[in-house]
JSON list of C-alpha atoms in Angstrom, two decimals:
[
{"chain": "A", "resi": 1, "resn": "VAL", "atom": "CA", "xyz": [0.00, 0.00, 0.00]},
{"chain": "A", "resi": 2, "resn": "ASN", "atom": "CA", "xyz": [1.03, 3.63, -0.37]},
{"chain": "A", "resi": 3, "resn": "ALA", "atom": "CA", "xyz": [0.80, 6.44, 2.18]},
{"chain": "A", "resi": 4, "resn": "ASN", "atom": "CA", "xyz": [-2.91, 6.77, 1.45]},
{"chain": "A", "resi": 5, "resn": "LYS", "atom": "CA", "xyz": [-3.44, 3.06, 2.11]},
{"chain": "A", "resi": 6, "resn": "ASP", "atom": "CA", "xyz": [-4.23, 2.39, -1.55]},
{"chain": "A", "resi": 7, "resn": "ILE", "atom": "CA", "xyz": [-3.33, -1.16, -2.63]},
{"chain": "A", "resi": 8, "resn": "LEU", "atom": "CA", "xyz": [-0.41, -1.14, -5.07]},
{"chain": "A", "resi": 9, "resn": "LYS", "atom": "CA", "xyz": [0.19, -4.87, -5.32]},
{"chain": "A", "resi": 10, "resn": "GLU", "atom": "CA", "xyz": [-1.07, -8.01, -3.62]},
{"chain": "A", "resi": 11, "resn": "ASN", "atom": "CA", "xyz": [-0.20, -11.69, -3.69]},
{"chain": "A", "resi": 12, "resn": "GLU", "atom": "CA", "xyz": [-1.39, -14.85, -1.96]},
{"chain": "A", "resi": 13, "resn": "ILE", "atom": "CA", "xyz": [1.22, -16.93, -0.10]},
{"chain": "A", "resi": 14, "resn": "SER", "atom": "CA", "xyz": [0.44, -20.51, 0.95]},
{"chain": "A", "resi": 15, "resn": "LEU", "atom": "CA", "xyz": [1.89, -22.04, 4.11]},
{"chain": "A", "resi": 16, "resn": "LYS", "atom": "CA", "xyz": [2.48, -25.77, 3.64]},
{"chain": "A", "resi": 17, "resn": "GLU", "atom": "CA", "xyz": [2.42, -26.85, 7.30]},
{"chain": "A", "resi": 18, "resn": "ASN", "atom": "CA", "xyz": [-0.69, -28.41, 8.84]},
{"chain": "A", "resi": 19, "resn": "TYR", "atom": "CA", "xyz": [-1.21, -26.04, 11.78]},
{"chain": "A", "resi": 20, "resn": "PRO", "atom": "CA", "xyz": [0.46, -22.70, 11.01]},
{"chain": "A", "resi": 21, "resn": "SER", "atom": "CA", "xyz": [-0.30, -19.53, 12.96]},
{"chain": "A", "resi": 22, "resn": "ILE", "atom": "CA", "xyz": [0.97, -16.15, 11.81]},
{"chain": "A", "resi": 23, "resn": "ILE", "atom": "CA", "xyz": [3.00, -14.12, 14.33]},
{"chain": "A", "resi": 24, "resn": "GLY", "atom": "CA", "xyz": [3.54, -11.07, 12.13]},
{"chain": "A", "resi": 25, "resn": "PHE", "atom": "CA", "xyz": [5.48, -9.27, 9.41]},
{"chain": "A", "resi": 26, "resn": "LYS", "atom": "CA", "xyz": [8.88, -7.69, 10.03]},
{"chain": "A", "resi": 27, "resn": "LYS", "atom": "CA", "xyz": [10.95, -5.35, 7.86]},
{"chain": "A", "resi": 28, "resn": "LEU", "atom": "CA", "xyz": [14.69, -5.41, 8.41]},
{"chain": "A", "resi": 29, "resn": "GLY", "atom": "CA", "xyz": [17.05, -3.52, 6.13]},
{"chain": "A", "resi": 30, "resn": "ASN", "atom": "CA", "xyz": [15.98, -4.27, 2.55]},
{"chain": "A", "resi": 31, "resn": "TYR", "atom": "CA", "xyz": [14.06, -7.41, 3.49]},
{"chain": "A", "resi": 32, "resn": "ILE", "atom": "CA", "xyz": [10.48, -8.21, 4.45]},
{"chain": "A", "resi": 33, "resn": "PHE", "atom": "CA", "xyz": [9.81, -11.35, 6.49]},
{"chain": "A", "resi": 34, "resn": "LEU", "atom": "CA", "xyz": [6.64, -13.23, 7.38]},
{"chain": "A", "resi": 35, "resn": "VAL", "atom": "CA", "xyz": [7.05, -14.85, 10.80]},
{"chain": "A", "resi": 36, "resn": "TYR", "atom": "CA", "xyz": [4.85, -17.77, 11.77]},
{"chain": "A", "resi": 37, "resn": "GLU", "atom": "CA", "xyz": [4.73, -20.81, 14.03]},
{"chain": "A", "resi": 38, "resn": "ASN", "atom": "CA", "xyz": [3.60, -24.38, 13.42]},
{"chain": "A", "resi": 39, "resn": "PHE", "atom": "CA", "xyz": [2.64, -27.00, 15.98]},
{"chain": "A", "resi": 40, "resn": "VAL", "atom": "CA", "xyz": [3.36, -30.68, 15.24]},
{"chain": "A", "resi": 41, "resn": "TYR", "atom": "CA", "xyz": [1.05, -32.92, 17.26]},
{"chain": "A", "resi": 42, "resn": "SER", "atom": "CA", "xyz": [3.07, -36.13, 16.75]},
{"chain": "A", "resi": 43, "resn": "ASN", "atom": "CA", "xyz": [6.00, -34.85, 18.82]},
{"chain": "A", "resi": 44, "resn": "ARG", "atom": "CA", "xyz": [4.28, -31.83, 20.42]},
{"chain": "A", "resi": 45, "resn": "THR", "atom": "CA", "xyz": [6.89, -29.44, 19.08]},
{"chain": "A", "resi": 46, "resn": "THR", "atom": "CA", "xyz": [6.39, -25.81, 18.03]},
{"chain": "A", "resi": 47, "resn": "SER", "atom": "CA", "xyz": [8.66, -24.45, 15.30]},
{"chain": "A", "resi": 48, "resn": "ILE", "atom": "CA", "xyz": [9.07, -20.81, 14.26]},
{"chain": "A", "resi": 49, "resn": "TYR", "atom": "CA", "xyz": [9.73, -19.95, 10.62]},
{"chain": "A", "resi": 50, "resn": "PHE", "atom": "CA", "xyz": [10.84, -16.87, 8.69]},
{"chain": "A", "resi": 51, "resn": "LEU", "atom": "CA", "xyz": [9.68, -16.47, 5.09]},
{"chain": "A", "resi": 52, "resn": "GLU", "atom": "CA", "xyz": [11.74, -13.93, 3.15]},
{"chain": "A", "resi": 53, "resn": "ILE", "atom": "CA", "xyz": [9.43, -11.95, 0.84]},
{"chain": "A", "resi": 54, "resn": "ASP", "atom": "CA", "xyz": [10.55, -10.12, -2.30]},
{"chain": "A", "resi": 55, "resn": "LYS", "atom": "CA", "xyz": [9.25, -6.60, -1.68]},
{"chain": "A", "resi": 56, "resn": "ILE", "atom": "CA", "xyz": [8.68, -5.99, -5.42]},
{"chain": "A", "resi": 57, "resn": "ALA", "atom": "CA", "xyz": [7.18, -9.29, -6.60]},
{"chain": "A", "resi": 58, "resn": "LEU", "atom": "CA", "xyz": [5.77, -10.21, -3.15]},
{"chain": "A", "resi": 59, "resn": "SER", "atom": "CA", "xyz": [6.88, -13.79, -3.75]},
{"chain": "A", "resi": 60, "resn": "VAL", "atom": "CA", "xyz": [8.72, -16.08, -1.31]},
{"chain": "A", "resi": 61, "resn": "ILE", "atom": "CA", "xyz": [12.51, -16.02, -1.72]},
{"chain": "A", "resi": 62, "resn": "SER", "atom": "CA", "xyz": [13.52, -18.35, 1.10]},
{"chain": "A", "resi": 63, "resn": "LYS", "atom": "CA", "xyz": [12.23, -20.12, 4.18]},
{"chain": "A", "resi": 64, "resn": "LYS", "atom": "CA", "xyz": [14.08, -20.72, 7.46]},
{"chain": "A", "resi": 65, "resn": "GLU", "atom": "CA", "xyz": [13.18, -22.63, 10.62]},
{"chain": "A", "resi": 66, "resn": "VAL", "atom": "CA", "xyz": [14.79, -20.41, 13.25]},
{"chain": "A", "resi": 67, "resn": "THR", "atom": "CA", "xyz": [13.94, -22.16, 16.51]},
{"chain": "A", "resi": 68, "resn": "ASN", "atom": "CA", "xyz": [11.72, -24.87, 18.03]},
{"chain": "A", "resi": 69, "resn": "PHE", "atom": "CA", "xyz": [10.66, -26.01, 21.48]},
{"chain": "A", "resi": 70, "resn": "LYS", "atom": "CA", "xyz": [8.61, -28.72, 23.17]},
{"chain": "A", "resi": 71, "resn": "ASP", "atom": "CA", "xyz": [5.08, -28.17, 24.41]},
{"chain": "A", "resi": 72, "resn": "GLN", "atom": "CA", "xyz": [4.97, -28.52, 28.21]},
{"chain": "A", "resi": 73, "resn": "LYS", "atom": "CA", "xyz": [1.14, -28.54, 28.41]},
{"chain": "A", "resi": 74, "resn": "ALA", "atom": "CA", "xyz": [1.37, -25.28, 30.33]},
{"chain": "A", "resi": 75, "resn": "THR", "atom": "CA", "xyz": [1.15, -21.59, 29.43]},
{"chain": "A", "resi": 76, "resn": "ALA", "atom": "CA", "xyz": [1.13, -20.52, 25.78]},
{"chain": "A", "resi": 77, "resn": "PRO", "atom": "CA", "xyz": [4.44, -19.19, 24.41]},
{"chain": "A", "resi": 78, "resn": "HIS", "atom": "CA", "xyz": [4.81, -15.41, 24.21]},
{"chain": "A", "resi": 79, "resn": "TYR", "atom": "CA", "xyz": [6.71, -13.79, 21.32]},
{"chain": "A", "resi": 80, "resn": "SER", "atom": "CA", "xyz": [8.23, -10.37, 20.88]},
{"chain": "A", "resi": 81, "resn": "PHE", "atom": "CA", "xyz": [10.69, -8.72, 18.51]},
{"chain": "A", "resi": 82, "resn": "SER", "atom": "CA", "xyz": [13.19, -5.89, 18.87]},
{"chain": "A", "resi": 83, "resn": "ILE", "atom": "CA", "xyz": [15.27, -4.22, 16.18]},
{"chain": "A", "resi": 84, "resn": "SER", "atom": "CA", "xyz": [18.61, -2.54, 16.91]},
{"chain": "A", "resi": 85, "resn": "PRO", "atom": "CA", "xyz": [18.87, 1.25, 16.41]},
{"chain": "A", "resi": 86, "resn": "ASP", "atom": "CA", "xyz": [20.87, 0.85, 13.17]},
{"chain": "A", "resi": 87, "resn": "THR", "atom": "CA", "xyz": [18.42, -1.89, 11.96]},
{"chain": "A", "resi": 88, "resn": "SER", "atom": "CA", "xyz": [21.28, -4.36, 11.49]},
{"chain": "A", "resi": 89, "resn": "LYS", "atom": "CA", "xyz": [20.11, -6.80, 14.20]},
{"chain": "A", "resi": 90, "resn": "LEU", "atom": "CA", "xyz": [16.79, -8.40, 15.09]},
{"chain": "A", "resi": 91, "resn": "LEU", "atom": "CA", "xyz": [16.00, -10.08, 18.40]},
{"chain": "A", "resi": 92, "resn": "LEU", "atom": "CA", "xyz": [13.40, -12.86, 18.56]},
{"chain": "A", "resi": 93, "resn": "PHE", "atom": "CA", "xyz": [12.34, -13.34, 22.18]},
{"chain": "A", "resi": 94, "resn": "VAL", "atom": "CA", "xyz": [10.20, -16.36, 23.14]},
{"chain": "A", "resi": 95, "resn": "GLU", "atom": "CA", "xyz": [8.89, -16.82, 26.66]},
{"chain": "A", "resi": 96, "resn": "LEU", "atom": "CA", "xyz": [8.63, -20.60, 26.73]},
{"chain": "A", "resi": 97, "resn": "PRO", "atom": "CA", "xyz": [5.58, -22.60, 27.89]},
{"chain": "A", "resi": 98, "resn": "GLN", "atom": "CA", "xyz": [5.77, -23.29, 31.63]},
{"chain": "A", "resi": 99, "resn": "ARG", "atom": "CA", "xyz": [3.75, -24.11, 34.70]},
{"chain": "A", "resi": 100, "resn": "MET", "atom": "CA", "xyz": [3.16, -21.61, 37.50]},
{"chain": "A", "resi": 101, "resn": "ASN", "atom": "CA", "xyz": [5.73, -23.16, 39.87]},
{"chain": "A", "resi": 102, "resn": "ASP", "atom": "CA", "xyz": [8.39, -23.71, 37.19]},
{"chain": "A", "resi": 103, "resn": "ASN", "atom": "CA", "xyz": [11.37, -21.39, 36.91]},
{"chain": "A", "resi": 104, "resn": "GLU", "atom": "CA", "xyz": [11.06, -18.67, 34.29]},
{"chain": "A", "resi": 105, "resn": "LYS", "atom": "CA", "xyz": [12.44, -19.82, 30.90]},
{"chain": "A", "resi": 106, "resn": "PHE", "atom": "CA", "xyz": [12.90, -17.96, 27.65]},
{"chain": "A", "resi": 107, "resn": "ASN", "atom": "CA", "xyz": [14.69, -18.37, 24.35]},
{"chain": "A", "resi": 108, "resn": "ILE", "atom": "CA", "xyz": [16.55, -15.53, 22.66]},
{"chain": "A", "resi": 109, "resn": "THR", "atom": "CA", "xyz": [17.91, -15.51, 19.09]},
{"chain": "A", "resi": 110, "resn": "VAL", "atom": "CA", "xyz": [19.75, -12.63, 17.41]},
{"chain": "A", "resi": 111, "resn": "PHE", "atom": "CA", "xyz": [19.79, -12.32, 13.60]},
{"chain": "A", "resi": 112, "resn": "ASP", "atom": "CA", "xyz": [21.60, -10.05, 11.16]},
{"chain": "A", "resi": 113, "resn": "ASP", "atom": "CA", "xyz": [19.77, -8.00, 8.53]},
{"chain": "A", "resi": 114, "resn": "GLY", "atom": "CA", "xyz": [19.69, -11.01, 6.20]},
{"chain": "A", "resi": 115, "resn": "MET", "atom": "CA", "xyz": [17.95, -13.08, 8.90]},
{"chain": "A", "resi": 116, "resn": "ASN", "atom": "CA", "xyz": [21.06, -15.20, 9.43]},
{"chain": "A", "resi": 117, "resn": "LYS", "atom": "CA", "xyz": [21.39, -16.41, 13.01]},
{"chain": "A", "resi": 118, "resn": "ILE", "atom": "CA", "xyz": [24.28, -14.74, 14.85]},
{"chain": "A", "resi": 119, "resn": "TRP", "atom": "CA", "xyz": [23.75, -16.37, 18.22]},
{"chain": "A", "resi": 120, "resn": "GLY", "atom": "CA", "xyz": [21.04, -17.79, 20.45]},
{"chain": "A", "resi": 121, "resn": "GLN", "atom": "CA", "xyz": [20.51, -19.09, 23.95]},
{"chain": "A", "resi": 122, "resn": "GLU", "atom": "CA", "xyz": [17.86, -20.69, 26.13]},
{"chain": "A", "resi": 123, "resn": "VAL", "atom": "CA", "xyz": [17.82, -19.10, 29.57]},
{"chain": "A", "resi": 124, "resn": "GLU", "atom": "CA", "xyz": [16.37, -20.44, 32.82]},
{"chain": "A", "resi": 125, "resn": "LEU", "atom": "CA", "xyz": [16.22, -17.97, 35.69]},
{"chain": "A", "resi": 126, "resn": "PRO", "atom": "CA", "xyz": [16.38, -19.17, 39.32]},
{"chain": "A", "resi": 127, "resn": "ILE", "atom": "CA", "xyz": [13.01, -17.49, 39.90]},
{"chain": "A", "resi": 128, "resn": "ALA", "atom": "CA", "xyz": [9.55, -19.03, 39.74]},
{"chain": "A", "resi": 129, "resn": "TYR", "atom": "CA", "xyz": [7.44, -17.99, 36.74]},
{"chain": "A", "resi": 130, "resn": "LYS", "atom": "CA", "xyz": [4.57, -16.88, 39.00]},
{"chain": "A", "resi": 131, "resn": "TYR", "atom": "CA", "xyz": [6.77, -14.24, 40.69]},
{"chain": "A", "resi": 132, "resn": "ILE", "atom": "CA", "xyz": [7.92, -12.50, 37.51]},
{"chain": "A", "resi": 133, "resn": "ILE", "atom": "CA", "xyz": [6.50, -9.89, 35.16]},
{"chain": "A", "resi": 134, "resn": "LEU", "atom": "CA", "xyz": [8.56, -9.47, 31.99]},
{"chain": "A", "resi": 135, "resn": "TYR", "atom": "CA", "xyz": [8.61, -5.88, 30.75]},
{"chain": "A", "resi": 136, "resn": "ASP", "atom": "CA", "xyz": [11.00, -5.20, 27.90]},
{"chain": "A", "resi": 137, "resn": "GLU", "atom": "CA", "xyz": [13.66, -6.65, 25.62]},
{"chain": "A", "resi": 138, "resn": "ASP", "atom": "CA", "xyz": [16.22, -4.67, 23.63]},
{"chain": "A", "resi": 139, "resn": "VAL", "atom": "CA", "xyz": [19.07, -5.53, 21.25]},
{"chain": "A", "resi": 140, "resn": "THR", "atom": "CA", "xyz": [22.07, -3.31, 20.51]},
{"chain": "A", "resi": 141, "resn": "ASP", "atom": "CA", "xyz": [23.87, -2.70, 17.21]},
{"chain": "A", "resi": 142, "resn": "ASN", "atom": "CA", "xyz": [26.55, -5.23, 18.24]},
{"chain": "A", "resi": 143, "resn": "GLY", "atom": "CA", "xyz": [24.01, -7.94, 19.14]},
{"chain": "A", "resi": 144, "resn": "LYS", "atom": "CA", "xyz": [23.96, -7.60, 22.94]},
{"chain": "A", "resi": 145, "resn": "VAL", "atom": "CA", "xyz": [20.56, -8.26, 24.57]},
{"chain": "A", "resi": 146, "resn": "PHE", "atom": "CA", "xyz": [18.92, -6.61, 27.59]},
{"chain": "A", "resi": 147, "resn": "ILE", "atom": "CA", "xyz": [15.95, -8.16, 29.41]},
{"chain": "A", "resi": 148, "resn": "SER", "atom": "CA", "xyz": [14.06, -6.23, 32.09]},
{"chain": "A", "resi": 149, "resn": "LEU", "atom": "CA", "xyz": [11.54, -7.59, 34.57]},
{"chain": "A", "resi": 150, "resn": "LYS", "atom": "CA", "xyz": [9.80, -7.11, 37.90]},
{"chain": "A", "resi": 151, "resn": "HIS", "atom": "CA", "xyz": [10.58, -9.78, 40.51]},
{"chain": "A", "resi": 152, "resn": "PHE", "atom": "CA", "xyz": [8.20, -10.23, 43.43]},
{"chain": "A", "resi": 153, "resn": "ASP", "atom": "CA", "xyz": [11.07, -11.22, 45.71]},
{"chain": "A", "resi": 154, "resn": "LYS", "atom": "CA", "xyz": [8.82, -11.29, 48.77]},
{"chain": "A", "resi": 155, "resn": "GLU", "atom": "CA", "xyz": [7.04, -14.19, 47.00]},
{"chain": "A", "resi": 156, "resn": "VAL", "atom": "CA", "xyz": [3.61, -12.61, 47.12]},
{"chain": "A", "resi": 157, "resn": "SER", "atom": "CA", "xyz": [1.47, -11.54, 44.17]},
{"chain": "A", "resi": 158, "resn": "ARG", "atom": "CA", "xyz": [0.30, -8.22, 45.63]},
{"chain": "A", "resi": 159, "resn": "GLN", "atom": "CA", "xyz": [2.19, -4.98, 44.99]},
{"chain": "A", "resi": 160, "resn": "ALA", "atom": "CA", "xyz": [2.99, -4.09, 48.61]},
{"chain": "A", "resi": 161, "resn": "ILE", "atom": "CA", "xyz": [3.53, -5.59, 52.05]},
{"chain": "A", "resi": 162, "resn": "ARG", "atom": "CA", "xyz": [3.91, -4.12, 55.52]},
{"chain": "A", "resi": 163, "resn": "GLU", "atom": "CA", "xyz": [7.31, -4.04, 57.20]},
{"chain": "A", "resi": 164, "resn": "ASP", "atom": "CA", "xyz": [7.69, -2.39, 60.62]},
{"chain": "A", "resi": 165, "resn": "GLY", "atom": "CA", "xyz": [4.28, -0.81, 60.16]},
{"chain": "A", "resi": 166, "resn": "ASP", "atom": "CA", "xyz": [5.11, 0.78, 56.80]},
{"chain": "A", "resi": 167, "resn": "LYS", "atom": "CA", "xyz": [3.78, -0.15, 53.38]},
{"chain": "A", "resi": 168, "resn": "VAL", "atom": "CA", "xyz": [6.69, -1.09, 51.11]},
{"chain": "A", "resi": 169, "resn": "PRO", "atom": "CA", "xyz": [6.98, -2.57, 47.59]},
{"chain": "A", "resi": 170, "resn": "SER", "atom": "CA", "xyz": [6.97, -6.37, 47.46]},
{"chain": "A", "resi": 171, "resn": "TYR", "atom": "CA", "xyz": [9.24, -6.47, 44.41]},
{"chain": "A", "resi": 172, "resn": "SER", "atom": "CA", "xyz": [12.55, -5.42, 42.94]},
{"chain": "A", "resi": 173, "resn": "TYR", "atom": "CA", "xyz": [13.56, -4.69, 39.35]},
{"chain": "A", "resi": 174, "resn": "LYS", "atom": "CA", "xyz": [16.14, -6.71, 37.43]},
{"chain": "A", "resi": 175, "resn": "ILE", "atom": "CA", "xyz": [17.97, -6.08, 34.17]},
{"chain": "A", "resi": 176, "resn": "PHE", "atom": "CA", "xyz": [19.79, -9.02, 32.57]},
{"chain": "A", "resi": 177, "resn": "THR", "atom": "CA", "xyz": [22.53, -8.55, 29.97]},
{"chain": "A", "resi": 178, "resn": "LEU", "atom": "CA", "xyz": [23.28, -11.40, 27.57]},
{"chain": "A", "resi": 179, "resn": "ALA", "atom": "CA", "xyz": [25.82, -11.56, 24.77]},
{"chain": "A", "resi": 180, "resn": "LYS", "atom": "CA", "xyz": [27.46, -14.15, 22.53]},
{"chain": "A", "resi": 181, "resn": "ASN", "atom": "CA", "xyz": [30.11, -16.20, 24.35]},
{"chain": "A", "resi": 182, "resn": "GLN", "atom": "CA", "xyz": [29.79, -14.07, 27.49]},
{"chain": "A", "resi": 183, "resn": "LYS", "atom": "CA", "xyz": [28.55, -14.82, 30.98]},
{"chain": "A", "resi": 184, "resn": "GLN", "atom": "CA", "xyz": [25.07, -13.56, 31.84]},
{"chain": "A", "resi": 185, "resn": "LYS", "atom": "CA", "xyz": [25.08, -10.38, 33.96]},
{"chain": "A", "resi": 186, "resn": "GLU", "atom": "CA", "xyz": [22.36, -9.17, 36.32]},
{"chain": "A", "resi": 187, "resn": "VAL", "atom": "CA", "xyz": [21.59, -5.85, 37.98]},
{"chain": "A", "resi": 188, "resn": "SER", "atom": "CA", "xyz": [18.95, -5.79, 40.73]},
{"chain": "A", "resi": 189, "resn": "PHE", "atom": "CA", "xyz": [17.58, -2.66, 42.38]},
{"chain": "A", "resi": 190, "resn": "LYS", "atom": "CA", "xyz": [14.61, -1.15, 44.18]},
{"chain": "A", "resi": 191, "resn": "LEU", "atom": "CA", "xyz": [13.16, 2.35, 43.82]},
{"chain": "A", "resi": 192, "resn": "ASP", "atom": "CA", "xyz": [12.04, 4.87, 46.41]},
{"chain": "A", "resi": 193, "resn": "LYS", "atom": "CA", "xyz": [9.12, 5.55, 44.10]},
{"chain": "A", "resi": 194, "resn": "ILE", "atom": "CA", "xyz": [6.15, 3.32, 44.84]},
{"chain": "A", "resi": 195, "resn": "GLY", "atom": "CA", "xyz": [3.70, 1.57, 42.60]},
{"chain": "A", "resi": 196, "resn": "GLY", "atom": "CA", "xyz": [6.17, 1.14, 39.72]},
{"chain": "A", "resi": 197, "resn": "GLN", "atom": "CA", "xyz": [4.24, -0.11, 36.71]},
{"chain": "A", "resi": 198, "resn": "PHE", "atom": "CA", "xyz": [6.63, -0.41, 33.79]},
{"chain": "A", "resi": 199, "resn": "ILE", "atom": "CA", "xyz": [10.30, -0.65, 32.96]},
{"chain": "A", "resi": 200, "resn": "ASN", "atom": "CA", "xyz": [11.72, 0.12, 29.52]},
{"chain": "A", "resi": 201, "resn": "VAL", "atom": "CA", "xyz": [15.44, -0.31, 28.76]},
{"chain": "A", "resi": 202, "resn": "ARG", "atom": "CA", "xyz": [17.46, 1.23, 25.94]},
{"chain": "A", "resi": 203, "resn": "ASP", "atom": "CA", "xyz": [21.15, 1.12, 25.08]},
{"chain": "A", "resi": 204, "resn": "ASN", "atom": "CA", "xyz": [22.79, 4.56, 24.99]},
{"chain": "A", "resi": 205, "resn": "LYS", "atom": "CA", "xyz": [25.66, 3.42, 22.71]},
{"chain": "A", "resi": 206, "resn": "ASN", "atom": "CA", "xyz": [28.17, 4.70, 25.26]},
{"chain": "A", "resi": 207, "resn": "GLY", "atom": "CA", "xyz": [28.37, 1.68, 27.53]},
{"chain": "A", "resi": 208, "resn": "ASN", "atom": "CA", "xyz": [25.35, 2.74, 29.61]},
{"chain": "A", "resi": 209, "resn": "VAL", "atom": "CA", "xyz": [21.72, 1.64, 29.65]},
{"chain": "A", "resi": 210, "resn": "THR", "atom": "CA", "xyz": [18.77, 3.88, 30.53]},
{"chain": "A", "resi": 211, "resn": "ALA", "atom": "CA", "xyz": [15.72, 2.43, 32.30]},
{"chain": "A", "resi": 212, "resn": "ALA", "atom": "CA", "xyz": [12.38, 4.26, 32.44]},
{"chain": "A", "resi": 213, "resn": "PHE", "atom": "CA", "xyz": [9.52, 3.66, 34.90]},
{"chain": "A", "resi": 214, "resn": "LEU", "atom": "CA", "xyz": [5.97, 4.86, 35.33]},
{"chain": "A", "resi": 215, "resn": "TYR", "atom": "CA", "xyz": [5.22, 5.36, 39.01]},
{"chain": "A", "resi": 216, "resn": "LYS", "atom": "CA", "xyz": [2.37, 6.31, 41.33]},
{"chain": "A", "resi": 217, "resn": "ASN", "atom": "CA", "xyz": [2.54, 8.29, 44.56]},
{"chain": "A", "resi": 218, "resn": "HIS", "atom": "CA", "xyz": [-0.18, 6.06, 46.01]},
{"chain": "A", "resi": 219, "resn": "TYR", "atom": "CA", "xyz": [-0.76, 2.38, 45.32]},
{"chain": "A", "resi": 220, "resn": "ASP", "atom": "CA", "xyz": [-4.42, 2.91, 44.53]},
{"chain": "A", "resi": 221, "resn": "GLY", "atom": "CA", "xyz": [-3.87, 6.18, 42.63]},
{"chain": "A", "resi": 222, "resn": "SER", "atom": "CA", "xyz": [-3.26, 7.09, 39.01]},
{"chain": "A", "resi": 223, "resn": "VAL", "atom": "CA", "xyz": [0.16, 7.36, 37.36]},
{"chain": "A", "resi": 224, "resn": "SER", "atom": "CA", "xyz": [2.08, 10.32, 38.81]},
{"chain": "A", "resi": 225, "resn": "GLY", "atom": "CA", "xyz": [5.10, 10.55, 36.55]},
{"chain": "A", "resi": 226, "resn": "VAL", "atom": "CA", "xyz": [8.09, 8.97, 34.85]},
{"chain": "A", "resi": 227, "resn": "PHE", "atom": "CA", "xyz": [11.38, 8.07, 36.56]},
{"chain": "A", "resi": 228, "resn": "TYR", "atom": "CA", "xyz": [14.62, 7.55, 34.63]},
{"chain": "A", "resi": 229, "resn": "THR", "atom": "CA", "xyz": [17.82, 5.94, 35.81]},
{"chain": "A", "resi": 230, "resn": "THR", "atom": "CA", "xyz": [21.09, 5.12, 34.03]}
]
């Protein structure tokens, strides 16, 4: 379509698998990719595929299976994508199926702008799935990955508890850094601000990472402002 949403060209693409489900379209550099999953009942395995689409002819150029995982008869997988600031890298993040008392598990894969895999890793955190809220994933121009989350380290599901008569947050924030052939790093911190609702992380290209939070002055109030930390 053009800027006015008028159709310029259209084409029908058939997926050959038995149970495909479209995740979305992604544009990276000069390429357009259709991303979809397929579930195979015989071995209960989900595979994720990239179809490279010619942006002129709208025909399929190539097909790649980029990752797969076993169904655990638990939660549904959650997918998200991030593109580096210079559009040379794409991160595919998959929160894997798991039960409430299982440790949090996710799969990360970093691709170049031709959708060639640069590196990937399956990560299991020493934290139960039910005590985590995943917030954001980011990938840098050099393929480093940041994962941010809220950890209810008091092992309760409510936002606050009482300690010495005061109402205090029941959680901390964590940012994980992952890179090819490097040991996983973790930063954990709490905020004086209460009622933190969201954490967004971005690489500053100078060795630092900025995290942004929405916060409330009262737990049952509306959002009061934004807090940044580097």
